[in-house]
Short mmCIF file of C-alpha atoms in Angstrom, two decimals:
data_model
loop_
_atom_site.label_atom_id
_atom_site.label_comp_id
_atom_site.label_asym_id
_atom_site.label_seq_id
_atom_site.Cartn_x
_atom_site.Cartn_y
_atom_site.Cartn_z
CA UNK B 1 -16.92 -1.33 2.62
CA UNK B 2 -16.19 1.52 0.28
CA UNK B 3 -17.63 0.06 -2.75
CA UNK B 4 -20.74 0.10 -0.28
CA UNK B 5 -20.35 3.39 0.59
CA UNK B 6 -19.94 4.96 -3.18
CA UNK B 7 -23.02 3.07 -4.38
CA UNK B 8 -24.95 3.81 -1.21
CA UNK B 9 -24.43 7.93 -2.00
CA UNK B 10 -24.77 7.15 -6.02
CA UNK B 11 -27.92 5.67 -5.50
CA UNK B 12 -28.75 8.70 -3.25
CA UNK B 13 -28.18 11.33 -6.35
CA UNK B 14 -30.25 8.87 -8.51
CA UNK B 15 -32.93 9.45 -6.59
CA UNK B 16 -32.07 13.00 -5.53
CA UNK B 17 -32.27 13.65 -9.24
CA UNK B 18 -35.49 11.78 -10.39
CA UNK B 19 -37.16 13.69 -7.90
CA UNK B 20 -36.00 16.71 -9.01
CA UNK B 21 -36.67 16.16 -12.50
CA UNK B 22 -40.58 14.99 -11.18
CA UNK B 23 -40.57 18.39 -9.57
CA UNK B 24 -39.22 20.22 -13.18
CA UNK B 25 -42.11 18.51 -15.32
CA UNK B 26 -44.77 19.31 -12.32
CA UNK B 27 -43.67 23.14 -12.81
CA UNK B 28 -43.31 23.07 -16.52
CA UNK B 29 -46.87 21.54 -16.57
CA UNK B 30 -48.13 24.58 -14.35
CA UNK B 31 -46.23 26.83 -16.23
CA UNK B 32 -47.97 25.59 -19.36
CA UNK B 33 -51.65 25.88 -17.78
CA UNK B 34 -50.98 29.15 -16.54
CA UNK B 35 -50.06 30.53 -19.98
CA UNK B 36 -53.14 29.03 -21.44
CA UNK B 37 -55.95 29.55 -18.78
CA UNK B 38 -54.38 33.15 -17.79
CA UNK B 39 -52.59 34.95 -20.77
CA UNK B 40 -54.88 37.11 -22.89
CA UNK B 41 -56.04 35.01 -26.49
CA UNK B 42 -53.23 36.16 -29.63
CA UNK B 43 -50.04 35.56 -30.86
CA UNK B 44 -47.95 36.36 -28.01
CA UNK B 45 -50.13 33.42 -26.04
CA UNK B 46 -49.22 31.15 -28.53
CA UNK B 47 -45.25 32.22 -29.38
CA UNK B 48 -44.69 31.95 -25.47
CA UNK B 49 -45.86 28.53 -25.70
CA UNK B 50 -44.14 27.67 -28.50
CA UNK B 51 -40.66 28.92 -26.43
CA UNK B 52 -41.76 27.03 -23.42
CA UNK B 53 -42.21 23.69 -25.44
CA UNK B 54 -38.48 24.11 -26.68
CA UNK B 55 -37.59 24.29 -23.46
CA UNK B 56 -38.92 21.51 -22.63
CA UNK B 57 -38.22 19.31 -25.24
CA UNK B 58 -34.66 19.82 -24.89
CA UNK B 59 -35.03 19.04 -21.24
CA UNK B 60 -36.47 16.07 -22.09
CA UNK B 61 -34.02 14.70 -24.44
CA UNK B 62 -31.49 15.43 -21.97
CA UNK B 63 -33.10 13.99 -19.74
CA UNK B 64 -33.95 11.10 -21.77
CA UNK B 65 -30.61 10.62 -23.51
CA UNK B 66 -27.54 12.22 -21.50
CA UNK B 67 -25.20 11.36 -24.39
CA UNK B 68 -27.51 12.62 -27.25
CA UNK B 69 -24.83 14.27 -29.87
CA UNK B 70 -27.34 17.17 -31.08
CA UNK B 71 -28.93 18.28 -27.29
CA UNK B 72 -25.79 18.83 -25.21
CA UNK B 73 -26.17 20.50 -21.24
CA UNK B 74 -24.49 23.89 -23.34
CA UNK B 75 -27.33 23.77 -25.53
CA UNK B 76 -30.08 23.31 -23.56
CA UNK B 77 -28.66 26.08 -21.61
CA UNK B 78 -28.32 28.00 -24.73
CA UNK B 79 -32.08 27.52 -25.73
CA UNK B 80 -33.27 28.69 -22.20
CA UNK B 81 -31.28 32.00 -22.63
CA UNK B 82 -33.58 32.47 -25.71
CA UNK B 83 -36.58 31.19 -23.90
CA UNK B 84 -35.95 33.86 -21.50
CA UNK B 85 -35.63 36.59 -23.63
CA UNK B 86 -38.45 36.01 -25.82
CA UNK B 87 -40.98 35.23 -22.24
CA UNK B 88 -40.01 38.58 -20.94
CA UNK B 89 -40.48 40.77 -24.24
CA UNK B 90 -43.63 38.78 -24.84
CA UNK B 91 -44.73 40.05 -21.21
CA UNK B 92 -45.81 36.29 -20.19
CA UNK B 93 -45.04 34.85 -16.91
CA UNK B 94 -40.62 34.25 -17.46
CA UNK B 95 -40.09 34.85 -13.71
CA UNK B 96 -42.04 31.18 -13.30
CA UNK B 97 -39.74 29.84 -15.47
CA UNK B 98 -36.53 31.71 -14.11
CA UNK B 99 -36.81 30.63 -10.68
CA UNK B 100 -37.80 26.71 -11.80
CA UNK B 101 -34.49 26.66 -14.21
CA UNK B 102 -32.00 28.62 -11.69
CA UNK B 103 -30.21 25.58 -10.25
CA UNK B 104 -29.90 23.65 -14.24
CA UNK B 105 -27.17 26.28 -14.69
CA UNK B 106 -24.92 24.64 -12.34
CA UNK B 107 -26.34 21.10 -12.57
CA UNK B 108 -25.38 21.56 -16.60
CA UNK B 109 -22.98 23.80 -16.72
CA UNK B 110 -20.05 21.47 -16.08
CA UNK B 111 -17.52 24.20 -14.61
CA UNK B 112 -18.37 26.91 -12.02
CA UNK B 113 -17.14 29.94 -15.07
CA UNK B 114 -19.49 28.41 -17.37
CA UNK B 115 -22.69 28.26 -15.06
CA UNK B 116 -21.75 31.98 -14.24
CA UNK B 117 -21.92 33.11 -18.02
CA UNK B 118 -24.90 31.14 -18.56
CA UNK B 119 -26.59 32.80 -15.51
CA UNK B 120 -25.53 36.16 -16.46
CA UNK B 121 -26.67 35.71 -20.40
CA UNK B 122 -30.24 34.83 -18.75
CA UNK B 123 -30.26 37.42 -17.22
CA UNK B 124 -28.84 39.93 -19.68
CA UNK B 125 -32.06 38.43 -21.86
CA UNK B 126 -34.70 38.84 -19.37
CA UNK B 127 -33.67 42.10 -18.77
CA UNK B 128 -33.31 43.15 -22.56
CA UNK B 129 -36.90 41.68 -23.38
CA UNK B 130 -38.11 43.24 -20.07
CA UNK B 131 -36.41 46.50 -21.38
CA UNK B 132 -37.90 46.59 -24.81
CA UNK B 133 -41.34 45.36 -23.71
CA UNK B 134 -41.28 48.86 -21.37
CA UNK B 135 -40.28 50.97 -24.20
CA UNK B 136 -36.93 52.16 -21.76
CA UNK B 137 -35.98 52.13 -18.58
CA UNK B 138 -38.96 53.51 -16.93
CA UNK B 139 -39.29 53.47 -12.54
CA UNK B 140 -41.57 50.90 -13.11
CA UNK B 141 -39.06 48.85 -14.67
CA UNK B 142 -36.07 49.53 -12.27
CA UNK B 143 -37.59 49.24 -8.63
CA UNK B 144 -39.58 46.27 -9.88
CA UNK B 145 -38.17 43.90 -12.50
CA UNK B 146 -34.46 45.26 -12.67
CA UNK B 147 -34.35 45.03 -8.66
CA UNK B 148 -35.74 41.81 -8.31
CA UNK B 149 -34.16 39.67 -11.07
CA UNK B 150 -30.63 41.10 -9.34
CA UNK B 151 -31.22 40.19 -6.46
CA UNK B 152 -32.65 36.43 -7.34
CA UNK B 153 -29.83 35.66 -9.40
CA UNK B 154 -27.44 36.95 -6.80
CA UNK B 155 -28.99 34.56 -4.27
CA UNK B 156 -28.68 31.79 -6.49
CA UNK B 157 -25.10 32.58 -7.92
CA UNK B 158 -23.79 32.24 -4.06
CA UNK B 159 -26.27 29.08 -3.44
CA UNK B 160 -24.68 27.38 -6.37
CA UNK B 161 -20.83 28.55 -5.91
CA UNK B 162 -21.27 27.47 -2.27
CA UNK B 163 -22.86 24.10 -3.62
CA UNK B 164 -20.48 23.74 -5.98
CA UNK B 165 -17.67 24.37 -3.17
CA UNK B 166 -19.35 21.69 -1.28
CA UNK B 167 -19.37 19.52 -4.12
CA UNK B 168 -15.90 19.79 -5.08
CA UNK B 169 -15.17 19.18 -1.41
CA UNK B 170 -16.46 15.96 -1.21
CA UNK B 171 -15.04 14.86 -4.33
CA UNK B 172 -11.60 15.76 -3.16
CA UNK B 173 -12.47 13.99 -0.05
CA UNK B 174 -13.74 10.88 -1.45
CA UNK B 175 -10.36 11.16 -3.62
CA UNK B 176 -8.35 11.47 -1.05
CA UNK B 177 -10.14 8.22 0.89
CA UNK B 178 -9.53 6.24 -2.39
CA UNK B 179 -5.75 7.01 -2.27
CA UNK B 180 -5.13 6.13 1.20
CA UNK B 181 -7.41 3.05 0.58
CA UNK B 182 -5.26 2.17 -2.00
CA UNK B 183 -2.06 3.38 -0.38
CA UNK B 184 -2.78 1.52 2.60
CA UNK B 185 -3.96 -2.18 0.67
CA UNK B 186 -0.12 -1.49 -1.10
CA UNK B 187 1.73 -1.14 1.75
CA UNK B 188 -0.10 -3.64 3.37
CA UNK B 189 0.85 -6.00 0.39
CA UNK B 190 4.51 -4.59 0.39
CA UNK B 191 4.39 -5.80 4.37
CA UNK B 192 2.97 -9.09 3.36
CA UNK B 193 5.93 -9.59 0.74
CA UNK B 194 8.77 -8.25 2.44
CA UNK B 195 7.10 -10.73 6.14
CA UNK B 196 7.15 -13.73 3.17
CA UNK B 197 10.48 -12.61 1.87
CA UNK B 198 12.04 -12.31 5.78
CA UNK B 199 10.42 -16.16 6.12
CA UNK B 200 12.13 -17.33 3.48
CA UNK B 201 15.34 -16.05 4.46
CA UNK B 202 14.82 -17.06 7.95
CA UNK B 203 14.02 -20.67 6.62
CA UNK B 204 17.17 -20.64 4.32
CA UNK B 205 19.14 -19.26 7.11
CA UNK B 206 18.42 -22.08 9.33
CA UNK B 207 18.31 -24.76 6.49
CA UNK B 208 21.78 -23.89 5.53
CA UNK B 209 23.40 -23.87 8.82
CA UNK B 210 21.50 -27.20 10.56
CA UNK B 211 20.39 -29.30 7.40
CA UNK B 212 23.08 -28.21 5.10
CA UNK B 213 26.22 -28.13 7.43
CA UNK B 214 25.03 -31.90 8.31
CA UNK B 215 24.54 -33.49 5.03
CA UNK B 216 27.56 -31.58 3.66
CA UNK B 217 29.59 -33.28 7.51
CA UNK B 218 27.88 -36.65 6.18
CA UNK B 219 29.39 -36.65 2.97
CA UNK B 220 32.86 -36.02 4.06
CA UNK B 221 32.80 -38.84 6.35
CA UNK B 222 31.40 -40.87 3.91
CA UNK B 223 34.31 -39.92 1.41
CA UNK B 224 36.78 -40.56 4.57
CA UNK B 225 35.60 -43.84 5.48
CA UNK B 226 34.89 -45.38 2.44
CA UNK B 227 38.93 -44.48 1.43
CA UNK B 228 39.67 -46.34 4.60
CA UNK B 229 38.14 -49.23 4.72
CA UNK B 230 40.83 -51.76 3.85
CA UNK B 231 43.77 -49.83 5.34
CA UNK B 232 41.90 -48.68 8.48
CA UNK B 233 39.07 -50.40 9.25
CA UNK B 234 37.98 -49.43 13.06
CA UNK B 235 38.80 -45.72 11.91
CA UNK B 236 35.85 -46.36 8.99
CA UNK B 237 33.75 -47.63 11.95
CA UNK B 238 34.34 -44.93 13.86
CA UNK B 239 33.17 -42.19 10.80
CA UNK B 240 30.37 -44.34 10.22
CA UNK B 241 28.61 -43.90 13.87
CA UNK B 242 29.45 -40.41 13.10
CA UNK B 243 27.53 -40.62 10.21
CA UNK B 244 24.62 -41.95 11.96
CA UNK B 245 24.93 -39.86 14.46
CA UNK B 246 24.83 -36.41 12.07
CA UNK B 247 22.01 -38.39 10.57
CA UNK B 248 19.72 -38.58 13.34
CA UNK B 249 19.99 -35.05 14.20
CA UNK B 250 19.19 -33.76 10.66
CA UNK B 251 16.28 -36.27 10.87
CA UNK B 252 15.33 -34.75 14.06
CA UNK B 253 16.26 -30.91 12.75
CA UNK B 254 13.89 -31.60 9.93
CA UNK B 255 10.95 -32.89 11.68
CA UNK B 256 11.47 -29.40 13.80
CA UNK B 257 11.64 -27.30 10.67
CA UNK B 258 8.27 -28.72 9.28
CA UNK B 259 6.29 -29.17 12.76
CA UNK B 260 5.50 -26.09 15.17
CA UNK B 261 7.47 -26.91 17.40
CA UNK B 262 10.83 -25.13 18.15
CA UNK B 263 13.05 -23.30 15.40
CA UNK B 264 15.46 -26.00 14.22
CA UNK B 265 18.62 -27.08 15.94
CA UNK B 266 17.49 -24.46 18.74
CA UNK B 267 19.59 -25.68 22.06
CA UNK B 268 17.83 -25.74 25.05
CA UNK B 269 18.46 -23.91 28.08
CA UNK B 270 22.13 -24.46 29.96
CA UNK B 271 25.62 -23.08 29.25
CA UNK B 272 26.42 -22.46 26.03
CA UNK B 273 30.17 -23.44 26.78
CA UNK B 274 28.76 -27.26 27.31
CA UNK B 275 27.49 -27.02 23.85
CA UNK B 276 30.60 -25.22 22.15
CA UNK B 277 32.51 -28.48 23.91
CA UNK B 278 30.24 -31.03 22.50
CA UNK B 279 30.66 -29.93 19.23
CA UNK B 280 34.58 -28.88 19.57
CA UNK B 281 35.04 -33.05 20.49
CA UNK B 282 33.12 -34.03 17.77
CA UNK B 283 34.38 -32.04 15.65
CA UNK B 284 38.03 -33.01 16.30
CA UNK B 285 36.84 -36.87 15.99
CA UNK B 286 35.62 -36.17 12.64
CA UNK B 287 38.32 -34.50 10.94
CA UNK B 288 41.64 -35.55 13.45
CA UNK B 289 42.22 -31.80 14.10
CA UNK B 290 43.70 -30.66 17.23
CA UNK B 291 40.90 -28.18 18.93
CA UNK B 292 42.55 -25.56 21.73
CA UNK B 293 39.44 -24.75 22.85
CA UNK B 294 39.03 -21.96 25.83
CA UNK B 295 35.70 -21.42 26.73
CA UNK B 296 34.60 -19.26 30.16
CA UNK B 297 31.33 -21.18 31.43
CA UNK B 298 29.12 -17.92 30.25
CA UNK B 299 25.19 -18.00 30.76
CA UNK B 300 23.22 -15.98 27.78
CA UNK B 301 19.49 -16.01 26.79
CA UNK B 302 18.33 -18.50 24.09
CA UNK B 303 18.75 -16.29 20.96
CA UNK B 304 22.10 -15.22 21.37
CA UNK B 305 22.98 -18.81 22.32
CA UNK B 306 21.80 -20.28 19.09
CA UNK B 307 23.62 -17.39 17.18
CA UNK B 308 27.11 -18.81 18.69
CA UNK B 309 26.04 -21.99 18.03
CA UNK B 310 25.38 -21.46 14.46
CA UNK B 311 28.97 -18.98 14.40
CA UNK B 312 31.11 -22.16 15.21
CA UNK B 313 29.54 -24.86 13.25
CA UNK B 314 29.81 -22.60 10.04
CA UNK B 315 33.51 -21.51 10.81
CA UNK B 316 34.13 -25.20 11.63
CA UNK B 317 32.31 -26.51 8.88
CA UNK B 318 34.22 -24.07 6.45
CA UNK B 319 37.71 -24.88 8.26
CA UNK B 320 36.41 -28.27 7.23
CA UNK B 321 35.97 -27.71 3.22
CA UNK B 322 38.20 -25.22 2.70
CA UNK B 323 40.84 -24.07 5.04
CA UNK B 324 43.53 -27.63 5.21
CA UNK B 325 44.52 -26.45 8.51
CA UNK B 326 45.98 -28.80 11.54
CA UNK B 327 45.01 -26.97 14.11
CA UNK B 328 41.73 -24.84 15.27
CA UNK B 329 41.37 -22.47 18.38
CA UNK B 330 38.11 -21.36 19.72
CA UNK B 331 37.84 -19.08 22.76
CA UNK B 332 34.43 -17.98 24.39
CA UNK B 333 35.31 -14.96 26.80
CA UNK B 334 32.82 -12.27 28.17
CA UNK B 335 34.52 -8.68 27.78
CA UNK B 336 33.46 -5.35 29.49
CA UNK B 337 31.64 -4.09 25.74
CA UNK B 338 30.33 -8.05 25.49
CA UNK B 339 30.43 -11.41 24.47
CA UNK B 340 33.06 -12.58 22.28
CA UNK B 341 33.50 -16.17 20.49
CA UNK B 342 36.78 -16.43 18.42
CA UNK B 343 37.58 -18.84 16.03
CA UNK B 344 41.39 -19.02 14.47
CA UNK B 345 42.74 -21.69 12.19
CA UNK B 346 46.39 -22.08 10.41
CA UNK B 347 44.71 -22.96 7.21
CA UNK B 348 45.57 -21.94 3.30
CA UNK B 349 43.26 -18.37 4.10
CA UNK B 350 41.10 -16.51 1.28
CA UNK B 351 40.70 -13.21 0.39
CA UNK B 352 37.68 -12.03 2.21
CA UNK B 353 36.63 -9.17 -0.24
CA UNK B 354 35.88 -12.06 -2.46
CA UNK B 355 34.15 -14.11 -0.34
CA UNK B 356 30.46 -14.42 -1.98
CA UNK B 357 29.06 -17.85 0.59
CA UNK B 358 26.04 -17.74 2.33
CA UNK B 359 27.56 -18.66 5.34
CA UNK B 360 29.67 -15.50 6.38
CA UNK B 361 26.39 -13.49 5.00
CA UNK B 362 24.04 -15.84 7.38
CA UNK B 363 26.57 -15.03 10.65
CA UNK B 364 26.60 -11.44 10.22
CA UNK B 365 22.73 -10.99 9.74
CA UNK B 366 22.16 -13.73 12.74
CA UNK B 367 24.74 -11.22 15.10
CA UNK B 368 23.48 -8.06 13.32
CA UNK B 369 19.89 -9.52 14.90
CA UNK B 370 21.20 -9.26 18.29
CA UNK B 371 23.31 -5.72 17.75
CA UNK B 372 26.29 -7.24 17.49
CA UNK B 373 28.68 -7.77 14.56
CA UNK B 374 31.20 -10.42 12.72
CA UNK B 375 34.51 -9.63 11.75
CA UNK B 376 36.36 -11.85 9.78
CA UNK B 377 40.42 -11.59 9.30
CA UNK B 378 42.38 -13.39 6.83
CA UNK B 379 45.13 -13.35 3.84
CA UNK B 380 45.94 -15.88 1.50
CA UNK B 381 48.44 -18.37 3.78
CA UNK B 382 47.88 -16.94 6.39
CA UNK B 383 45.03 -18.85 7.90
CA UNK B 384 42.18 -17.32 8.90
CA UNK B 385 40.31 -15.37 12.27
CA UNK B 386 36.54 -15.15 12.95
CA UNK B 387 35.69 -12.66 15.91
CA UNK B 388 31.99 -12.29 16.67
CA UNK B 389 30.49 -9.85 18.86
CA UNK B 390 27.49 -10.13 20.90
CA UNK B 391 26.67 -6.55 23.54
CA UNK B 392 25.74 -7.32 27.47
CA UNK B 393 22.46 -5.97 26.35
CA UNK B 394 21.52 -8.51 23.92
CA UNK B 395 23.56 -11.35 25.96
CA UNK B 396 22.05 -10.46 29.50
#
């Protein structure tokens, strides 16, 4: 739309300007018949001619070529001065061609100081020739010519600053538009990027913890039953439905991550204490942990239920890979300040400083989300203590 817009006005100033320039050759011609038909026969008739067709020759090359090297605005400009001059000492009709030329000053005099010079060194030449065509400065001279040239190029200094004003204006304006166009299509790209960038975080996010976490649960019980086979045969069954189990739901997570459906792995409405059981018991027939599990039967909205969720199967699934621990607490309690879900182990421990997963980095945005926060405790040997945070504003 603004590409319409800026050749819309250029093509109004292309034809602003060939009419003008039809109205410039119209006077010139009249200009020229008047000096023939009216001027008295001799050499004056014929040297104000001959200053009138420099004029407008160099009009016409500039006209003609705009980026001639020789005629340049200045010297067109310069060449009118003399025209001037030599019009008003050769008494022929100069006022004709003063008024006609007033507004090429400021169409060619590229800055507002340099139109004003021009202007003035017209005038200062009309008035010289007028002066030495008097023989002095005779009443004649001053309540007539001296009077009336004044007060024309007064008039048309203030019509062409105030054009010029208007002008620069608009220029600044249309500048101005331009930057906040362009200000406005970057920070609409910067939006675009940083909504892509969010997407992809969001998809990682959810990959990691629902995908991830069950391929990764898959693989230990592979490893598990596969070393038991011969010495332990219905425990190998046993990790194997587990396997299928975990299977099915990544099949079914992934056909929610690429349909339109639901978010993957989201739980449906219900206590979230139900689920936290579920996958405590599973959990503890995977790996032959004991699970103290205390868990208040606590009713939360859908977002924060998913972000408790996705808390305990990471901590699990880390206590899992990492920790070596016998024994895994998890209690769900609803405090004054908010929800709380924490998650202790007697594992090996790590020093959390140097902790670099995507897990712990996935919980805390998740909580952060929701206002809440993550804190995780731990020291090598130690075992470790995961204490998430959820406020009654974002769990109501």
């Amino acid at each position: 739309m603004t590409a319409l817009a800026g050749s819309t006005a250029d093509a109004f100033w292309a034809v602003s300007l060939r009419r003008w320039n039809a109205v410039c050759w119209l006077l010139f011609a009249v200009m020229a018949v008047g000096l023939v038909a009216i001027d008295r026969p001799g050499g004056s008739k014929y040297a104000a001619l001959v200053l009138l067709g420099g004029v407008v020759l160099c009009y016409a090359v500039l006209d003609r070529f705009p980026a001639n090297p020789v005629v340049r605005p200045h010297v067109y400009l310069s060449v009118l001065v003399v025209a001037l001059g030599g019009l008003a000492y050769l008494r022929a009709n100069y006022a004709g061609l003063f008024m006609v030329t007033l507004p090429h000053y400021w169409m060619f005099g590229r800055t507002p100081r340099a139109s004003l010079v021009f202007l003035g060194l017209a005038t200062a030449a009309t008035l010289a020739g007028s002066v030495l065509r008097e023989d002095g400065w005779t009443v004649e001279f001053f309540t007539e010519t001296l009077v009336s040239t004044l007060l024309v190029v007064a008039v048309g200094a203030l019509i062409g600053l105030w054009t010029h004003s208007v002008v620069a204006q608009s220029a600044e304006r249309a500048r101005l538009i331009s930057e906040l166009e362009q200000t406005q299509a970057e920070l609409t790209e910067a939006h675009q990027r940083q909504g892509a960038a969010d997407e992809r975080e969001r998809m990682a996010r959810d990959i990691h913890d629902t995908l991830a976490q069950g391929f990764a649960s898959i693989v230990v019980l592979a490893e598990a039953a596969r070393a038991g086979l011969d010495s332990d045969p219905a425990r190998s069954a046993q990790q194997l439905r587990s396997i299928e189990s975990t299977a099915r739901e990544n099949l079914a997570e992934a056909r929610e991550l690429v349909g339109s459906g639901r978010r993957p792995g989201q739980a449906v409405a219900g206590s979230v204490a139900q689920t936290l059981r579920r996958i405590l018991d599973r959990f503890a027939e995977d790996t032959g942990l004991t699970v103290d599990a205390e868990l208040e039967d606590l009713e939360c909205d859908q977002q924060t239920r998913i972000a408790l969720l996705r808390c305990t199967q990471e901590s699990l699934a880390n206590v899992r890979k990492h920790a070596r621990a016998s024994t895994v607490g998890v209690v769900l309690a609803r405090q004054p300040y908010g929800m709380e879900l924490e998650i202790t182990d007697d594992g090996t421990g790590f020093l959390v400083e140097e902790s670099s997963g995507f897990g712990l980095d996935g919980m805390r945005k998740r909580l952060a989300e929701l206002g809440g926060r993550l804190t995780v405790t731990s020291s090598l040997g130690d075992g470790t203590r995961v204490l998430a945070l959820v406020p009654l504003g974002a769990a109501a």
